[in-house]
PDB file of C-alpha atoms in Angstrom:
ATOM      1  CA  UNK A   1     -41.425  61.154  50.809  1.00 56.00           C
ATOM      2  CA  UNK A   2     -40.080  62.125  47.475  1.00 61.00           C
ATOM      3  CA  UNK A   3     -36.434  60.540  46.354  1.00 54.00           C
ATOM      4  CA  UNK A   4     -34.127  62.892  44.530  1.00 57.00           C
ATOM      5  CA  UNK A   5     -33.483  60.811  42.021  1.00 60.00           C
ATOM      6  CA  UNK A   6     -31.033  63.696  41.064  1.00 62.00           C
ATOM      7  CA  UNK A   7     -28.981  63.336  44.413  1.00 60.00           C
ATOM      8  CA  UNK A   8     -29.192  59.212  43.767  1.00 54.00           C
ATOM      9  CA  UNK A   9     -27.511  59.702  40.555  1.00 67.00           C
ATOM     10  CA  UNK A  10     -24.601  62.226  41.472  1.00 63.00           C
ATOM     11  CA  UNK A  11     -24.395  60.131  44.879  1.00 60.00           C
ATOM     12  CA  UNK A  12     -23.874  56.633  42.346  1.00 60.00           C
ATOM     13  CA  UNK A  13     -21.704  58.493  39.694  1.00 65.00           C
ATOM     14  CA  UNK A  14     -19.314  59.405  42.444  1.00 61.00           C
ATOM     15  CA  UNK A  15     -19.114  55.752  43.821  1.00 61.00           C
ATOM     16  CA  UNK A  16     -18.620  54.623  40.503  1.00 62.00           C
ATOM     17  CA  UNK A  17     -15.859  57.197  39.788  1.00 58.00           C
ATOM     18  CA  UNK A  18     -14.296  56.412  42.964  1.00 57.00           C
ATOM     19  CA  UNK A  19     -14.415  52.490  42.298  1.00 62.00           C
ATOM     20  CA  UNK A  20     -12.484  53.453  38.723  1.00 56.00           C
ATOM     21  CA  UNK A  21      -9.984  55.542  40.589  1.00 52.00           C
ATOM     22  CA  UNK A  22      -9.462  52.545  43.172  1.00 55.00           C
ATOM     23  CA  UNK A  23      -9.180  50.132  40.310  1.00 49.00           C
ATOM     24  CA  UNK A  24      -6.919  52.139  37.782  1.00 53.00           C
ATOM     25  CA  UNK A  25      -4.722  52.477  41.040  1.00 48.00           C
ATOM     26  CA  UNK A  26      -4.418  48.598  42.050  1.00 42.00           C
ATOM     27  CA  UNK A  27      -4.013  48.103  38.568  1.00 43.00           C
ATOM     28  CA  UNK A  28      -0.971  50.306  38.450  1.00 43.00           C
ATOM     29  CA  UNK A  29       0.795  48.648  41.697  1.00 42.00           C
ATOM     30  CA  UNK A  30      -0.019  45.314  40.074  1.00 46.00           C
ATOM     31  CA  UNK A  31       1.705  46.416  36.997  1.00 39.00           C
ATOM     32  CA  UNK A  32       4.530  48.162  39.215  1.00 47.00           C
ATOM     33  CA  UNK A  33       5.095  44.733  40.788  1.00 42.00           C
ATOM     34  CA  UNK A  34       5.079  43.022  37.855  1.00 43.00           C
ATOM     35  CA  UNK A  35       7.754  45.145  36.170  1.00 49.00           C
ATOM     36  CA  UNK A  36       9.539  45.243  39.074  1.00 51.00           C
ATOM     37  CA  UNK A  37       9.495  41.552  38.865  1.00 49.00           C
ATOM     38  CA  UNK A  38      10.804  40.628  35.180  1.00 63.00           C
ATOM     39  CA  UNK A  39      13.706  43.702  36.038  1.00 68.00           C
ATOM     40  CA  UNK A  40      14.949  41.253  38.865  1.00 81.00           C
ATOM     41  CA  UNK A  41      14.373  38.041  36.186  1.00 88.00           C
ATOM     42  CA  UNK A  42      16.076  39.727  33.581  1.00 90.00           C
ATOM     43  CA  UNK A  43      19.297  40.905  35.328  1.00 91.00           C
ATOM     44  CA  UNK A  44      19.357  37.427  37.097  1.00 91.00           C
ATOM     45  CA  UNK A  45      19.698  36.145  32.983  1.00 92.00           C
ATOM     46  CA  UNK A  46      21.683  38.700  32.388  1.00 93.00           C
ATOM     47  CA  UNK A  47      24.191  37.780  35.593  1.00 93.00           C
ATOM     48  CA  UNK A  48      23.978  33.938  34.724  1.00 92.00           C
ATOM     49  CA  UNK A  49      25.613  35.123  31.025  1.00 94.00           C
ATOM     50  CA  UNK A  50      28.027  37.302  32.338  1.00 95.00           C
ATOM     51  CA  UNK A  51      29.473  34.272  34.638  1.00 93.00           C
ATOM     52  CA  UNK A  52      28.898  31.490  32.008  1.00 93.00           C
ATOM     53  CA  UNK A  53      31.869  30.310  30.960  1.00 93.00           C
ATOM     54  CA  UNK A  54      31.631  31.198  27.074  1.00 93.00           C
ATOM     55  CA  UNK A  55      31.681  35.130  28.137  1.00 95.00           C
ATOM     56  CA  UNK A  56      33.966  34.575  31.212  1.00 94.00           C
ATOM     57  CA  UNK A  57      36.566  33.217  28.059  1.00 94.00           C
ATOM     58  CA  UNK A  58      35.789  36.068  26.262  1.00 95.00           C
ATOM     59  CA  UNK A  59      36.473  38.420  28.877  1.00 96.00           C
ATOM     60  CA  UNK A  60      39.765  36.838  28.975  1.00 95.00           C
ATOM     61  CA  UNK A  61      40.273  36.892  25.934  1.00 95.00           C
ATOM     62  CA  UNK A  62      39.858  41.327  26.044  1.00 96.00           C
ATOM     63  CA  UNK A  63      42.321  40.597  28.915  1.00 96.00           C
ATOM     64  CA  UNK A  64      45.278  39.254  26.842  1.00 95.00           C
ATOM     65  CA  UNK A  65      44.466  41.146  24.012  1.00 96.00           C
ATOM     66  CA  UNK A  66      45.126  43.999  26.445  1.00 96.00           C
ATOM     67  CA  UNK A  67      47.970  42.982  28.661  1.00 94.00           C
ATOM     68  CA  UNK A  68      51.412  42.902  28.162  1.00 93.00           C
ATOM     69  CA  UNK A  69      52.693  40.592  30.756  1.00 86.00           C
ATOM     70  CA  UNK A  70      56.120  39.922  29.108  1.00 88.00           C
ATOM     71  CA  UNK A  71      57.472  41.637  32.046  1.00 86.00           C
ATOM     72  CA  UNK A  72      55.361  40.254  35.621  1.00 79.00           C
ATOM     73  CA  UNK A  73      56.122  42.834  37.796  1.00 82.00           C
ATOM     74  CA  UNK A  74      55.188  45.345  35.582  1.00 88.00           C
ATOM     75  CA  UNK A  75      52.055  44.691  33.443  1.00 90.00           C
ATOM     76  CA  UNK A  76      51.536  47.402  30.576  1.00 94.00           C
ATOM     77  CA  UNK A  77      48.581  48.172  27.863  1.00 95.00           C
ATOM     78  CA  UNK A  78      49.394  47.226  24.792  1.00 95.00           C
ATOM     79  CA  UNK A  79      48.636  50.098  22.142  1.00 94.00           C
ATOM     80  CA  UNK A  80      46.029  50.026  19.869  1.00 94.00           C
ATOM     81  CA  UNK A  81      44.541  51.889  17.160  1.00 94.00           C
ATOM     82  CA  UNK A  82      41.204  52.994  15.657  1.00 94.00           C
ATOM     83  CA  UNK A  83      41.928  51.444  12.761  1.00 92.00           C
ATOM     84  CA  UNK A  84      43.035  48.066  14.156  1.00 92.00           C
ATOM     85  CA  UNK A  85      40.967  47.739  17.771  1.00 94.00           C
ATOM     86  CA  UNK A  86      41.477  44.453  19.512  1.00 94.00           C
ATOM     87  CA  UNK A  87      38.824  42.272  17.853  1.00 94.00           C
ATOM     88  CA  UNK A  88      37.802  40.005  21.223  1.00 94.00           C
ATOM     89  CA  UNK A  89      36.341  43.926  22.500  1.00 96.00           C
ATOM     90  CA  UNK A  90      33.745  43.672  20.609  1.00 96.00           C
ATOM     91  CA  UNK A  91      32.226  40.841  22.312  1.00 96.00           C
ATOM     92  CA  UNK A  92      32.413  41.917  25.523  1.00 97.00           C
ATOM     93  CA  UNK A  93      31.240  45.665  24.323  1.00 97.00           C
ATOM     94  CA  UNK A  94      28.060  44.271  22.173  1.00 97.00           C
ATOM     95  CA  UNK A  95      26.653  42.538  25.951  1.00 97.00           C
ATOM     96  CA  UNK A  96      27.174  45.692  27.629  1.00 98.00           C
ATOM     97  CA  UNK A  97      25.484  47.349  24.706  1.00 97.00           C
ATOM     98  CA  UNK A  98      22.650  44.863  24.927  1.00 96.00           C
ATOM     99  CA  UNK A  99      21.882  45.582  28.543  1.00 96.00           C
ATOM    100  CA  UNK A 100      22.125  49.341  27.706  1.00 97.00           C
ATOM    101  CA  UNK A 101      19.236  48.475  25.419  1.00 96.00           C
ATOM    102  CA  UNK A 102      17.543  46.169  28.011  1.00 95.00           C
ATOM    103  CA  UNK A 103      17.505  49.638  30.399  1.00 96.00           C
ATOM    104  CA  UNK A 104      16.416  51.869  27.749  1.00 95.00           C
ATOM    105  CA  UNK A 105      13.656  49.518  27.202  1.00 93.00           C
ATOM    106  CA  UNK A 106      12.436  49.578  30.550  1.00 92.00           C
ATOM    107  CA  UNK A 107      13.233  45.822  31.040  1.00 92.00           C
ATOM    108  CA  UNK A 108      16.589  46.390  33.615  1.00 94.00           C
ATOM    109  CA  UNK A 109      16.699  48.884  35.983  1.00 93.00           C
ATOM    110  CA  UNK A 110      19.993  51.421  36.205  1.00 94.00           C
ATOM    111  CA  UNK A 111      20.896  51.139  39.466  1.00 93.00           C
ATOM    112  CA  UNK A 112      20.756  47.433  39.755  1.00 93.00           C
ATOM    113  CA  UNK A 113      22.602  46.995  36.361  1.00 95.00           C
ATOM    114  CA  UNK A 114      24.794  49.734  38.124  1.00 94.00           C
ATOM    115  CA  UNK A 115      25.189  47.618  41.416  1.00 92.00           C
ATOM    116  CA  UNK A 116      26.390  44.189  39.199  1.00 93.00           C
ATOM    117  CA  UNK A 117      28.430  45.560  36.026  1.00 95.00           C
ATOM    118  CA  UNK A 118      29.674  49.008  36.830  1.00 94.00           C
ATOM    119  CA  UNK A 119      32.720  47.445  38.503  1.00 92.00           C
ATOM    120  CA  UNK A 120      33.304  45.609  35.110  1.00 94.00           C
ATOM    121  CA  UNK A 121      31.616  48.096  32.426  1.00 96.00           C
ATOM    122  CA  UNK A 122      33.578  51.084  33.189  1.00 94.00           C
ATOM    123  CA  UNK A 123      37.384  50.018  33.079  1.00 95.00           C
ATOM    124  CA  UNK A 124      37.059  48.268  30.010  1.00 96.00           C
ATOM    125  CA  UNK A 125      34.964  51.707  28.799  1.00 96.00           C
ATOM    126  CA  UNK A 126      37.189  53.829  29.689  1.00 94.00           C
ATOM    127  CA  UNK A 127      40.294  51.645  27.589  1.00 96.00           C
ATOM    128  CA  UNK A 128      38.380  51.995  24.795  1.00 96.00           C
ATOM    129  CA  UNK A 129      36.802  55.144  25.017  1.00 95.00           C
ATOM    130  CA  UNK A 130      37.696  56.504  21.448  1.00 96.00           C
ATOM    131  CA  UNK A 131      36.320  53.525  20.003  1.00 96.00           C
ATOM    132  CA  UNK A 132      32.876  54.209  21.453  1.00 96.00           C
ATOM    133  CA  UNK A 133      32.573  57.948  21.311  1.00 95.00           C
ATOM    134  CA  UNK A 134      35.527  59.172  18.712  1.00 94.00           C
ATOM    135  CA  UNK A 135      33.933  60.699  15.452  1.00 92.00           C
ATOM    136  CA  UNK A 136      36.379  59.151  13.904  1.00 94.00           C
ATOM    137  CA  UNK A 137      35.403  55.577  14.768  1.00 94.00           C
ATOM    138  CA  UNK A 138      33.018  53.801  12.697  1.00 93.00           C
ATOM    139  CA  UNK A 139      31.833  52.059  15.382  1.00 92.00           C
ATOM    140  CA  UNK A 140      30.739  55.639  17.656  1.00 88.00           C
ATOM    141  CA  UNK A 141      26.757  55.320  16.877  1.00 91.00           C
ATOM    142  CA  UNK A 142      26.594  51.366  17.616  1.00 94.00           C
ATOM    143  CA  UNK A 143      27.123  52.053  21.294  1.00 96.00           C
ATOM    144  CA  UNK A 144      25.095  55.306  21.788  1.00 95.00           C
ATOM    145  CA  UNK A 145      23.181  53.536  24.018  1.00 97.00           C
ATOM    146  CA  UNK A 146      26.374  51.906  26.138  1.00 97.00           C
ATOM    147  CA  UNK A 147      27.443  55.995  26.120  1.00 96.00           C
ATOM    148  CA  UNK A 148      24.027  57.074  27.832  1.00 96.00           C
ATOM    149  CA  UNK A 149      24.011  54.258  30.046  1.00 97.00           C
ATOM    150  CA  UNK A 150      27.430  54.784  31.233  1.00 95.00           C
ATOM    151  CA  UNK A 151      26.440  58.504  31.813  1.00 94.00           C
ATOM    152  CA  UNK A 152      23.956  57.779  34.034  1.00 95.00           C
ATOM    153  CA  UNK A 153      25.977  55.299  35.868  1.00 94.00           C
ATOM    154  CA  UNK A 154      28.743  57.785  36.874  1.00 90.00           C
ATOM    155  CA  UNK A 155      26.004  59.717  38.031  1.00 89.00           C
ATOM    156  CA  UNK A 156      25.230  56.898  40.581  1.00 90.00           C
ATOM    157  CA  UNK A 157      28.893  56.179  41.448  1.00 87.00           C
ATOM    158  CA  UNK A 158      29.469  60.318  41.886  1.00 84.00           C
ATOM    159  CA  UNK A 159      26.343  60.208  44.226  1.00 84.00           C
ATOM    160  CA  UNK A 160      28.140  57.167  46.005  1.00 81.00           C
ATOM    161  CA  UNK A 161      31.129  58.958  46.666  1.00 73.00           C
ATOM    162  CA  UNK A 162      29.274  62.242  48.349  1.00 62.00           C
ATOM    163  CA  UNK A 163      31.178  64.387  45.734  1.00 56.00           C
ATOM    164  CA  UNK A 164      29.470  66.159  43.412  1.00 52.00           C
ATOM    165  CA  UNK A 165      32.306  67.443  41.740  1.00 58.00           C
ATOM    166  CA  UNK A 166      34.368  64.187  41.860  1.00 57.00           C
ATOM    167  CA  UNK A 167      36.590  63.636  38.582  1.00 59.00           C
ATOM    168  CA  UNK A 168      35.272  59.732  37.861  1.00 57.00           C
ATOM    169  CA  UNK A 169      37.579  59.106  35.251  1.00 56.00           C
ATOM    170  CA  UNK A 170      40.344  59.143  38.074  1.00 63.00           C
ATOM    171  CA  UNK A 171      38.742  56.192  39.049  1.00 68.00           C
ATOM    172  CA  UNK A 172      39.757  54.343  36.258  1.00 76.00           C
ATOM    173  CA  UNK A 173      43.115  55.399  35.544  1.00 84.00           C
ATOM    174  CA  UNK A 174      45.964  53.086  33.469  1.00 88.00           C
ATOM    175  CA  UNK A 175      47.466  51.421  36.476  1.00 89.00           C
ATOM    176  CA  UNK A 176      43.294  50.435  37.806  1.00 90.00           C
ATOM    177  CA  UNK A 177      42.711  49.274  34.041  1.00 94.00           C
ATOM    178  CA  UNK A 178      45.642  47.209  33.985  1.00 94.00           C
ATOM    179  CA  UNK A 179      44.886  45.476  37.730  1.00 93.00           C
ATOM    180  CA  UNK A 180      40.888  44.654  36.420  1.00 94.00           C
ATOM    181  CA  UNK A 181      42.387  43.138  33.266  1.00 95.00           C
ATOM    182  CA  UNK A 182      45.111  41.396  35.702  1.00 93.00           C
ATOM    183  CA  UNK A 183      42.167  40.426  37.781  1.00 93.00           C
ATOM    184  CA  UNK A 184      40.430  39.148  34.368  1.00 93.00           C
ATOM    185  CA  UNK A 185      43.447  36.670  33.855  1.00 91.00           C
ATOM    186  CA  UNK A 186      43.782  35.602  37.041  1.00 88.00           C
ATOM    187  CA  UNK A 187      39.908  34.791  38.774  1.00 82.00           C
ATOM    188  CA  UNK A 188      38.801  32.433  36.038  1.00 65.00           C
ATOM    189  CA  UNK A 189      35.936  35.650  35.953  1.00 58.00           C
ATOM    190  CA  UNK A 190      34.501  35.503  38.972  1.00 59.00           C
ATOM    191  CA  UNK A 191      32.952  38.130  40.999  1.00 59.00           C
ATOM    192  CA  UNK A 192      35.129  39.658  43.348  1.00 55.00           C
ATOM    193  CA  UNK A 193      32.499  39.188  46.078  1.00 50.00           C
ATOM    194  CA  UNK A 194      32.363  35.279  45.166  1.00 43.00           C
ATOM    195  CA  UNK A 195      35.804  35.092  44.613  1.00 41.00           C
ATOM    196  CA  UNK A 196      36.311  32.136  47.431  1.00 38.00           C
ATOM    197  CA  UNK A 197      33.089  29.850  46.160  1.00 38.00           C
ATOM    198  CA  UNK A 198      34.606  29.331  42.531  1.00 43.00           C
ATOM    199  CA  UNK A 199      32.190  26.357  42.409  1.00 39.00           C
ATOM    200  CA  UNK A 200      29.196  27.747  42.540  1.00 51.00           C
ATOM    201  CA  UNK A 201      26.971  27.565  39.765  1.00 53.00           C
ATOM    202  CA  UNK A 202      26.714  31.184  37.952  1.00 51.00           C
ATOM    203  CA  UNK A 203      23.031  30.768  38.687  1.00 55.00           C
ATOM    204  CA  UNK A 204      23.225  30.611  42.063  1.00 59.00           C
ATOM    205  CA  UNK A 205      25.912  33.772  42.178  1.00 53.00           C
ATOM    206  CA  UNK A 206      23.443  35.312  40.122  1.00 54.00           C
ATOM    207  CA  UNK A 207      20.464  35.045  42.990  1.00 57.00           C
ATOM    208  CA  UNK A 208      23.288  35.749  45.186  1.00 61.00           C
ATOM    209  CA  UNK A 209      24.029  39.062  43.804  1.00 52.00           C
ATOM    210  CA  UNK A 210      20.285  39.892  42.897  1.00 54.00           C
ATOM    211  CA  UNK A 211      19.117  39.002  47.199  1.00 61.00           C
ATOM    212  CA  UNK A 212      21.981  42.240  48.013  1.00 59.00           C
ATOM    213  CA  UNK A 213      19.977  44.491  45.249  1.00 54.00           C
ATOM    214  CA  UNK A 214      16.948  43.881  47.184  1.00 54.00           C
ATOM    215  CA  UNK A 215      18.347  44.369  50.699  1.00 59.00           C
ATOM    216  CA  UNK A 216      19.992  47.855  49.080  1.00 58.00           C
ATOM    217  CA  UNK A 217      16.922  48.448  46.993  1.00 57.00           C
ATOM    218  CA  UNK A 218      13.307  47.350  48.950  1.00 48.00           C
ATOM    219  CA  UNK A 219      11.690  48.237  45.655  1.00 51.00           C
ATOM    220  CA  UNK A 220      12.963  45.459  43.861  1.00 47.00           C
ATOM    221  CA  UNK A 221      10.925  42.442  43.180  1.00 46.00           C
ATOM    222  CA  UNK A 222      11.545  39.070  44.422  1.00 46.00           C
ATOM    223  CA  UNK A 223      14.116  36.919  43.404  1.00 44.00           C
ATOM    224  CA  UNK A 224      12.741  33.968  41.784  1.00 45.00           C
ATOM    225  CA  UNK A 225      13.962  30.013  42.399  1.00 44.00           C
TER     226      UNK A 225
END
């Protein structure tokens, strides 16, 4: 009996092209994983910052730059100006623009940086708004990655409220800037969902917040002790 070598060969080229196809597509969940992975390691870094108590102090310090509390009952914003901006901003601004970098790069993912910061992020955006995105300020282009980031973020937050059409900067208006920078001065910086454990370590708040992600977000990789 003759053997078609011809058959053998198409038969072997298309178990060898299916093997490929097989391996390019483990490959790709390993990668997936893997990714998925240093996204959940990086915003657990990210978190432990955020609560460590040199940026906690700075955040207060954007707090009483902000607040006038000469009268207790009623806390005002003190004014500012493009030419003279509150100079502890900048320090709390410059992290927010380094994890808008960290998502660009493909290193955090939005919705989990959306899940931790948003509640923080946005008020203090929205106070200094023409500072970021004025053509007059001279500071506009070195958060054009905050802006983006902060797009897609209200995105999220619109989605969150089933409203489409929902006006998100009515979220944020002067009296709910002034309570998040009252809030500021008076939690020592903590999370408002850790508020009664002040003595935690920020690394273990930081797993903390990173093990709700994952029960929100099944895609997310696991947390790492």
């Amino acid at each position: 009996m003759a053997v078609d070598w011809v058959a053998v060969q198409a038969v072997a080229t298309s178990i060898l092209v299916l093997t490929s196809v097989g391996a390019i597509g483990y490959a790709g969940l390993q990668l997936r994983h893997e990714r998925n992975y240093r996204s959940v390691e990086n915003l657990e870094k990210q978190l432990s910052f955020f609560l460590s108590e040199n940026f906690v102090g700075a955040r207060r310090r954007l707090a009483q730059a902000r607040l006038d509390v000469s009268n207790e009952d009623q806390p005002a914003l003190l004014a500012w100006s493009l030419e003279a901006p509150p100079v502890s901003v900048f320090e709390v601004l410059d992290f927010y623009e380094h994890l808008s970098l960290l998502v660009k790069k493909g290193h955090l993912d939005v919705y989990d940086v959306w899940h931790t910061f948003y509640e923080w992020a946005q008020p203090v955006y929205v106070d200094m708004q023409p500072l970021i995105e004025s053509a007059e300020s001279m500071y506009a282009e070195h958060y054009d990655d905050l802006e983006h980031l902060m797009r897609q973020m209200d995105e999220i937050q619109i989605n969150r409220m089933h409203n489409q059409k929902g006006n998100h900067w009515a979220l944020w208006t002067p009296d709910r800037i002034i309570e998040h920078y009252r809030y500021e001065l008076e939690s020592g910086g903590r999370p408002r969902r850790t508020r009664r454990v002040p003595a935690r370590e920020a690394r273990d708040i930081a797993r903390e917040v990173v093990r709700e992600i994952q029960q929100s977000d099944p895609d997310a990789g696991p947390v790492k002790e």
